[in-house]
Short mmCIF file of C-alpha atoms and ligand atoms in Angstrom, two decimals:
data_model
loop_
_atom_site.label_atom_id
_atom_site.label_comp_id
_atom_site.label_asym_id
_atom_site.label_seq_id
_atom_site.Cartn_x
_atom_site.Cartn_y
_atom_site.Cartn_z
CA MET C 1 -3.63 172.09 76.11
CA ARG C 2 0.13 172.52 75.69
CA TYR C 3 2.63 170.01 77.10
CA LYS C 4 6.29 170.25 78.14
CA MET C 5 8.96 167.87 79.38
CA PHE C 6 9.25 168.33 83.15
CA GLY C 7 12.94 169.04 83.62
CA LYS C 8 15.02 165.88 83.28
CA THR C 9 12.44 163.61 84.93
CA GLY C 10 11.40 162.11 81.58
CA MET C 11 7.77 163.00 82.42
CA LYS C 12 5.75 165.07 79.95
CA VAL C 13 3.18 167.26 81.72
CA SER C 14 0.43 169.67 80.76
CA GLU C 15 1.50 173.29 81.14
CA LEU C 16 -1.57 173.78 83.31
CA CYS C 17 -1.27 171.93 86.61
CA LEU C 18 -4.48 171.85 88.62
CA GLY C 19 -3.94 173.13 92.19
CA THR C 20 -6.04 171.61 94.94
CA TRP C 21 -5.54 173.84 97.98
CA GLY C 22 -9.08 175.24 97.65
CA ILE C 23 -10.36 171.84 96.49
CA GLY C 24 -9.43 170.58 99.98
CA GLY C 25 -12.47 172.47 101.21
CA VAL C 26 -11.10 175.04 103.68
CA GLY C 27 -9.19 178.30 103.52
CA TRP C 28 -10.84 179.64 100.35
CA TYR C 29 -14.42 180.29 99.20
CA GLU C 30 -16.06 177.02 100.05
CA GLN C 31 -17.75 175.07 97.26
CA SER C 32 -19.71 171.81 97.57
CA GLU C 33 -17.80 168.54 97.33
CA ASP C 34 -19.60 167.71 94.07
CA THR C 35 -18.50 171.01 92.52
CA ARG C 36 -14.90 170.49 93.61
CA ALA C 37 -14.82 166.90 92.29
CA ASP C 38 -16.28 168.16 89.01
CA ALA C 39 -13.40 170.65 88.72
CA ILE C 40 -10.98 167.71 88.81
CA ARG C 41 -13.02 165.82 86.20
CA ALA C 42 -13.13 168.91 83.96
CA ALA C 43 -9.36 169.29 84.15
CA VAL C 44 -8.71 165.69 83.10
CA GLU C 45 -11.33 165.88 80.34
CA HIS C 46 -9.61 168.99 78.92
CA GLY C 47 -6.16 167.44 78.77
CA VAL C 48 -4.67 168.37 82.16
CA THR C 49 -2.21 165.61 83.06
CA PHE C 50 -0.58 167.27 86.07
CA ILE C 51 -2.29 167.79 89.45
CA ASP C 52 -0.73 169.25 92.59
CA THR C 53 -1.95 168.41 96.07
CA ALA C 54 -0.70 168.07 99.66
CA PRO C 55 -1.76 166.54 102.97
CA ALA C 56 -1.66 170.13 104.26
CA TYR C 57 -4.72 170.93 102.15
CA ASN C 58 -7.29 170.26 104.87
CA SER C 59 -5.57 167.31 106.47
CA GLY C 60 -5.63 165.03 103.43
CA ALA C 61 -9.14 166.03 102.25
CA ALA C 62 -7.82 167.33 98.90
CA GLU C 63 -5.83 164.13 98.36
CA ARG C 64 -8.87 161.99 99.20
CA LEU C 65 -11.14 163.86 96.77
CA LEU C 66 -8.47 163.65 94.05
CA GLY C 67 -7.85 159.94 94.66
CA LYS C 68 -11.55 159.16 94.41
CA ALA C 69 -12.11 161.32 91.31
CA LEU C 70 -9.19 159.72 89.45
CA GLU C 71 -10.29 156.23 90.46
CA ASP C 72 -13.89 156.92 89.34
CA MET C 73 -12.56 158.16 85.97
CA GLY C 74 -10.03 155.32 85.64
CA ALA C 75 -7.48 158.08 85.02
CA ARG C 76 -4.78 157.43 87.64
CA LYS C 77 -2.14 156.39 85.11
CA ASP C 78 -2.88 159.38 82.84
CA VAL C 79 -2.02 161.93 85.53
CA VAL C 80 1.26 162.98 87.12
CA ILE C 81 0.39 163.51 90.79
CA SER C 82 2.51 165.87 92.81
CA THR C 83 2.01 165.74 96.57
CA LYS C 84 4.06 166.96 99.49
CA CYS C 85 5.40 166.24 102.96
CA GLY C 86 6.84 168.06 105.95
CA ASN C 87 4.05 170.60 106.55
CA VAL C 88 1.40 169.38 108.96
CA PHE C 89 -2.13 170.85 108.88
CA VAL C 90 -3.46 171.86 112.29
CA ASP C 91 -6.29 174.16 111.18
CA ALA C 92 -6.91 176.52 108.24
CA SER C 93 -4.52 179.11 109.69
CA THR C 94 -1.99 176.86 111.46
CA TYR C 95 0.57 174.58 109.81
CA VAL C 96 3.60 173.00 111.52
CA ARG C 97 6.80 172.27 109.60
CA ASP C 98 8.13 168.82 110.39
CA GLY C 99 10.72 167.18 108.13
CA SER C 100 11.60 164.39 110.57
CA ALA C 101 12.01 160.87 109.18
CA GLY C 102 9.03 159.52 111.14
CA THR C 103 6.66 162.22 109.90
CA ILE C 104 7.79 161.92 106.27
CA ARG C 105 7.25 158.13 106.29
CA ARG C 106 3.87 158.44 108.00
CA GLN C 107 2.73 161.17 105.59
CA CYS C 108 3.88 159.19 102.56
CA GLU C 109 1.87 156.11 103.64
CA GLU C 110 -1.18 158.30 104.33
CA SER C 111 -0.90 160.06 100.96
CA LEU C 112 -0.70 156.71 99.14
CA ARG C 113 -3.91 155.62 100.93
CA ASN C 114 -5.66 158.97 100.36
CA LEU C 115 -4.74 159.00 96.68
CA ARG C 116 -5.73 155.31 96.22
CA THR C 117 -2.43 154.56 94.51
CA ASP C 118 0.77 152.62 95.15
CA TYR C 119 3.15 155.28 93.82
CA ILE C 120 3.51 159.07 93.94
CA ASP C 121 4.92 160.55 90.72
CA LEU C 122 6.47 163.61 92.34
CA TYR C 123 7.03 164.06 96.08
CA LEU C 124 7.98 167.52 97.35
CA VAL C 125 9.19 168.85 100.68
CA HIS C 126 6.52 171.52 101.21
CA TRP C 127 8.61 173.97 103.28
CA PRO C 128 12.11 173.73 104.77
CA ASP C 129 11.97 172.71 108.45
CA PRO C 130 14.70 174.58 110.36
CA LYS C 131 14.53 172.07 113.24
CA THR C 132 15.37 168.97 111.19
CA PRO C 133 18.70 168.49 109.38
CA PHE C 134 18.24 168.24 105.60
CA GLU C 135 20.23 165.00 105.77
CA GLU C 136 17.42 163.34 107.75
CA THR C 137 14.59 164.58 105.50
CA MET C 138 16.32 163.94 102.19
CA SER C 139 17.80 160.54 103.12
CA THR C 140 14.28 159.44 104.02
CA LEU C 141 13.07 160.57 100.59
CA ALA C 142 15.96 158.73 98.92
CA ARG C 143 14.87 155.53 100.69
CA LEU C 144 11.20 156.01 99.72
CA LYS C 145 12.39 156.37 96.13
CA GLN C 146 14.43 153.17 96.34
CA GLU C 147 11.32 151.43 97.66
CA GLY C 148 9.35 152.65 94.61
CA LYS C 149 6.78 154.54 96.68
CA ILE C 150 7.81 157.85 95.14
CA LEU C 151 9.25 158.26 91.64
CA HIS C 152 10.72 161.78 91.71
CA VAL C 153 11.75 164.20 94.48
CA GLY C 154 11.44 167.99 94.65
CA VAL C 155 11.19 170.91 97.03
CA SER C 156 9.02 173.96 97.48
CA ASN C 157 9.80 177.31 99.08
CA PHE C 158 13.53 176.50 99.41
CA SER C 159 16.37 178.97 98.71
CA GLN C 160 19.26 178.06 96.41
CA ALA C 161 21.59 177.52 99.40
CA GLN C 162 19.03 175.20 101.00
CA MET C 163 18.64 173.26 97.75
CA GLU C 164 22.39 172.91 97.33
CA GLU C 165 22.70 171.51 100.83
CA ALA C 166 19.61 169.27 100.67
CA GLY C 167 20.56 168.01 97.20
CA GLN C 168 23.67 166.34 98.62
CA TYR C 169 21.47 163.69 100.25
CA CYS C 170 18.96 163.08 97.45
CA PRO C 171 18.93 164.56 93.93
CA ILE C 172 16.33 167.35 93.61
CA GLU C 173 14.44 167.07 90.33
CA ALA C 174 11.78 169.75 90.81
CA LEU C 175 11.16 173.15 92.33
CA GLN C 176 7.77 174.60 93.25
CA PRO C 177 8.13 178.37 93.85
CA GLN C 178 5.57 181.18 93.88
CA TYR C 179 5.77 183.08 90.59
CA SER C 180 3.46 185.45 88.75
CA MET C 181 3.41 189.05 87.54
CA VAL C 182 2.82 190.09 91.17
CA ALA C 183 5.36 187.72 92.79
CA ARG C 184 8.70 187.74 90.99
CA GLY C 185 11.02 187.34 93.97
CA SER C 186 12.07 183.84 92.87
CA GLU C 187 13.09 184.78 89.31
CA ASP C 188 16.83 184.17 89.82
CA LEU C 189 16.20 180.95 91.71
CA ILE C 190 13.89 179.68 88.97
CA HIS C 191 16.51 180.42 86.31
CA TRP C 192 19.14 178.58 88.32
CA ALA C 193 16.86 175.59 88.96
CA ALA C 194 15.87 175.31 85.29
CA GLY C 195 19.57 175.49 84.37
CA GLN C 196 20.20 172.54 86.69
CA GLY C 197 17.62 170.54 84.70
CA MET C 198 14.88 170.73 87.32
CA GLY C 199 11.20 170.90 86.42
CA VAL C 200 9.77 174.22 87.64
CA MET C 201 6.09 174.38 88.60
CA ALA C 202 4.99 177.90 89.52
CA TYR C 203 2.29 178.29 92.14
CA GLY C 204 -0.03 181.27 92.61
CA ALA C 205 0.03 182.05 88.88
CA MET C 206 -3.26 183.95 89.36
CA GLY C 207 -1.78 185.84 92.30
CA GLY C 208 -4.25 183.98 94.52
CA GLY C 209 -7.07 185.18 92.23
CA ILE C 210 -6.36 188.91 92.09
CA LEU C 211 -4.99 188.70 88.52
CA THR C 212 -8.36 187.41 87.30
CA GLY C 213 -9.77 190.91 87.80
CA ALA C 214 -12.43 189.57 90.16
CA TYR C 215 -11.35 191.95 92.96
CA ARG C 216 -11.43 195.64 92.12
CA GLN C 217 -11.95 196.82 95.70
CA LEU C 218 -10.38 195.77 98.99
CA GLN C 219 -12.25 192.75 100.36
CA THR C 220 -13.05 191.39 103.78
CA PHE C 221 -12.49 187.67 103.71
CA ALA C 222 -13.65 185.13 106.30
CA PRO C 223 -11.15 184.86 109.21
CA SER C 224 -9.98 181.42 108.04
CA ASP C 225 -9.44 182.59 104.43
CA SER C 226 -5.87 182.11 103.16
CA ARG C 227 -5.97 185.44 101.36
CA ASN C 228 -5.76 187.23 104.75
CA ARG C 229 -2.32 185.75 105.38
CA PHE C 230 -0.68 183.88 102.55
CA TYR C 231 -0.91 186.34 99.65
CA LYS C 232 -0.12 189.97 100.46
CA HIS C 233 -1.75 191.10 97.21
CA PHE C 234 -5.11 191.76 98.83
CA GLN C 235 -3.75 194.40 101.23
CA GLU C 236 -2.23 197.82 100.72
CA PRO C 237 0.24 198.84 99.41
CA MET C 238 0.19 195.90 96.96
CA PHE C 239 -3.51 196.13 96.19
CA SER C 240 -3.44 199.59 94.58
CA LYS C 241 -0.31 198.77 92.57
CA ILE C 242 -1.94 195.64 91.21
CA MET C 243 -5.03 197.65 90.24
CA GLU C 244 -2.75 199.71 87.93
CA LEU C 245 -1.44 196.51 86.33
CA LEU C 246 -5.03 195.32 85.84
CA LYS C 247 -5.75 198.43 83.75
CA VAL C 248 -3.06 197.32 81.27
CA MET C 249 -4.46 193.78 81.31
CA ASP C 250 -7.93 195.27 80.65
CA ARG C 251 -6.54 197.03 77.54
CA ILE C 252 -5.09 193.77 76.18
CA SER C 253 -8.35 192.00 76.94
CA GLU C 254 -10.35 194.66 75.05
CA GLN C 255 -8.00 194.55 72.05
CA ARG C 256 -8.56 190.79 71.91
CA GLY C 257 -12.34 191.14 72.09
CA GLY C 258 -12.80 190.28 75.76
CA THR C 259 -10.20 187.62 76.55
CA PRO C 260 -10.47 186.80 80.28
CA LEU C 261 -7.76 188.39 82.44
CA ALA C 262 -7.13 184.98 84.00
CA GLN C 263 -5.86 183.74 80.63
CA ILE C 264 -3.59 186.76 80.18
CA ALA C 265 -2.08 186.20 83.65
CA LEU C 266 -1.61 182.52 82.98
CA ASN C 267 0.09 183.03 79.62
CA TRP C 268 2.49 185.62 81.05
CA THR C 269 3.90 183.01 83.45
CA ALA C 270 3.51 179.95 81.21
CA GLN C 271 5.38 181.57 78.29
CA LYS C 272 8.60 181.91 80.33
CA ASP C 273 11.18 179.40 79.08
CA ASP C 274 12.21 178.44 82.63
CA ILE C 275 8.67 177.53 83.69
CA SER C 276 7.53 173.97 82.98
CA ALA C 277 3.99 174.32 84.35
CA CYS C 278 1.69 176.80 86.10
CA ILE C 279 -0.33 175.55 89.05
CA VAL C 280 -3.74 177.17 89.26
CA GLY C 281 -6.24 176.51 92.00
CA ALA C 282 -9.79 176.43 90.68
CA GLN C 283 -12.80 174.83 92.31
CA SER C 284 -15.34 174.77 89.50
CA ARG C 285 -15.67 173.30 86.00
CA ALA C 286 -16.25 176.74 84.47
CA LYS C 287 -13.02 178.20 85.89
CA VAL C 288 -10.99 175.12 84.95
CA GLU C 289 -12.32 175.28 81.40
CA GLN C 290 -11.50 178.98 81.16
CA ASN C 291 -7.96 178.30 82.40
CA CYS C 292 -7.44 175.40 79.97
CA ALA C 293 -8.46 177.71 77.10
CA ALA C 294 -5.51 179.99 77.94
CA PHE C 295 -3.34 177.41 76.19
CA ASP C 296 -5.22 177.80 72.89
CA TRP C 297 -3.42 181.11 72.28
CA SER C 298 -0.23 183.00 73.22
CA LEU C 299 0.58 186.60 74.12
CA SER C 300 2.25 188.45 71.25
CA PRO C 301 5.73 189.95 71.87
CA GLU C 302 4.05 193.42 71.94
CA GLU C 303 1.53 192.31 74.57
CA THR C 304 4.26 190.71 76.67
CA ALA C 305 6.28 193.93 76.45
CA MET C 306 3.24 195.97 77.60
CA LEU C 307 2.80 193.70 80.61
CA ASP C 308 6.52 193.67 81.44
CA GLN C 309 6.62 197.45 81.29
CA ALA C 310 3.61 197.72 83.65
CA VAL C 311 5.09 195.16 86.03
CA HIS C 312 8.33 197.18 86.25
CA GLN C 313 6.51 200.49 86.53
CA TYR C 314 4.07 199.51 89.26
CA LEU C 315 5.54 196.49 91.05
CA ASP C 316 9.36 196.78 91.11
N1 NAP R 1 4.01 174.92 97.66
C1 NAP R 1 3.34 175.85 98.28
O1 NAP R 1 3.74 176.34 99.35
C2 NAP R 1 2.06 176.32 97.69
C3 NAP R 1 1.48 177.52 98.15
C4 NAP R 1 0.31 177.96 97.54
C5 NAP R 1 -0.27 177.23 96.54
N2 NAP R 1 0.28 176.04 96.13
C6 NAP R 1 -0.33 175.22 95.06
O2 NAP R 1 -0.57 176.05 93.95
C7 NAP R 1 -1.97 176.06 93.65
C8 NAP R 1 -2.35 177.39 93.06
O3 NAP R 1 -2.17 178.44 93.98
P1 NAP R 1 -3.38 179.11 94.71
O4 NAP R 1 -4.59 178.24 94.57
O5 NAP R 1 -2.90 179.43 96.07
O6 NAP R 1 -3.54 180.49 93.94
P2 NAP R 1 -3.92 180.85 92.45
O7 NAP R 1 -4.02 179.65 91.61
O8 NAP R 1 -3.04 181.95 92.04
O9 NAP R 1 -5.39 181.49 92.66
C9 NAP R 1 -6.46 180.74 93.10
C10 NAP R 1 -7.70 181.63 93.09
O10 NAP R 1 -7.98 182.01 91.75
C11 NAP R 1 -9.34 181.72 91.46
N3 NAP R 1 -9.42 181.39 90.03
C12 NAP R 1 -8.75 180.42 89.37
N4 NAP R 1 -9.07 180.45 88.07
C13 NAP R 1 -9.96 181.45 87.90
C14 NAP R 1 -10.67 181.96 86.78
N5 NAP R 1 -10.51 181.46 85.56
N6 NAP R 1 -11.51 183.02 86.98
C15 NAP R 1 -11.67 183.56 88.20
N7 NAP R 1 -11.03 183.10 89.31
C16 NAP R 1 -10.20 182.05 89.15
C17 NAP R 1 -9.70 180.59 92.37
O11 NAP R 1 -11.11 180.57 92.55
P3 NAP R 1 -11.92 179.38 93.29
O12 NAP R 1 -11.00 178.74 94.29
O13 NAP R 1 -13.07 180.09 93.95
O14 NAP R 1 -12.36 178.45 92.22
C18 NAP R 1 -8.94 180.97 93.63
O15 NAP R 1 -9.68 181.92 94.38
C19 NAP R 1 -2.63 175.65 94.97
O16 NAP R 1 -3.96 175.17 94.79
C20 NAP R 1 -1.67 174.61 95.44
O17 NAP R 1 -1.87 173.38 94.74
C21 NAP R 1 1.45 175.61 96.68
#
């Protein structure tokens, strides 16, 4: 595993951050609870010290599984836990943004209970809530920090203007944007945030799974599956463009003797200077182990140039 300082927080984190949206048990291919818990154990055993979760991942189910797994392993203090607030789970396809003071406080207390801990290392506003002034949301976070319930504050899915406004009421130490070869819309924002000294944790580094090469034909997912809505990569016109990119990834894989595409995708994002960590959702030990092994090697400058060229050619 490789490790980096996470912005100016003083925390050192693994460059692979385990994502737990699927581990929550709904919205993705559903695995047994034992398999999902084993994915968490595998991550910790292979040096992952950064795990991302949220109450929005099946109404606290992901947090509860994570809290139990870390307690069983006696590993709570070894792991930087990032969890979130302000996005309330209704069902697998319905989430309600709510950044009001009452909801943030209630969610924080629930997350502490779910995670079996008395502090949250990194607490993020999941999505901006247009109905609640940033002053209310961020002042509540500042108070939770003073109380020692949360150690660091960040945001996810915010624009620069929103961060500049929200940051007036509580310093923002981290940004969680979507970023991968197939989702580069936040590149300028990421560069700005890193320049401000924020830790940047990129989500969807596998493009929701499409960059692993597991999908070579359009799929029909279950109605509740997140890939129908959240990631546009599984629909045309994106799908065919991404298939062209995969051909270039296939060539790199072959030249390296069969390196998994997942590792190539992960290294492309992780090797960016502005990125502190890549969050990857994986629900099984085998996938976690494969993702951890991405950090045993790096893309050469020639390979990076091949991928960059393909990204510009097919996805600009
Ligand atoms: N802040 C936000 O708004 C936000 C939004 C989205 C995600 N996130 C966070 O970021 C995390 C990662 O994003 P994501 O889970 O949406 O997408 P992702 O990590 O890009 O892709 C997840 C998909 O890739 C598959 N996968 C992972 N490693 C693989 C491997 N080595 N080989 C084959 N398939 C592999 C997973 O399979 P299985 O699930 O079947 O194991 C899953 O289907 C989430 O879990 C969550 O913690 C945050």
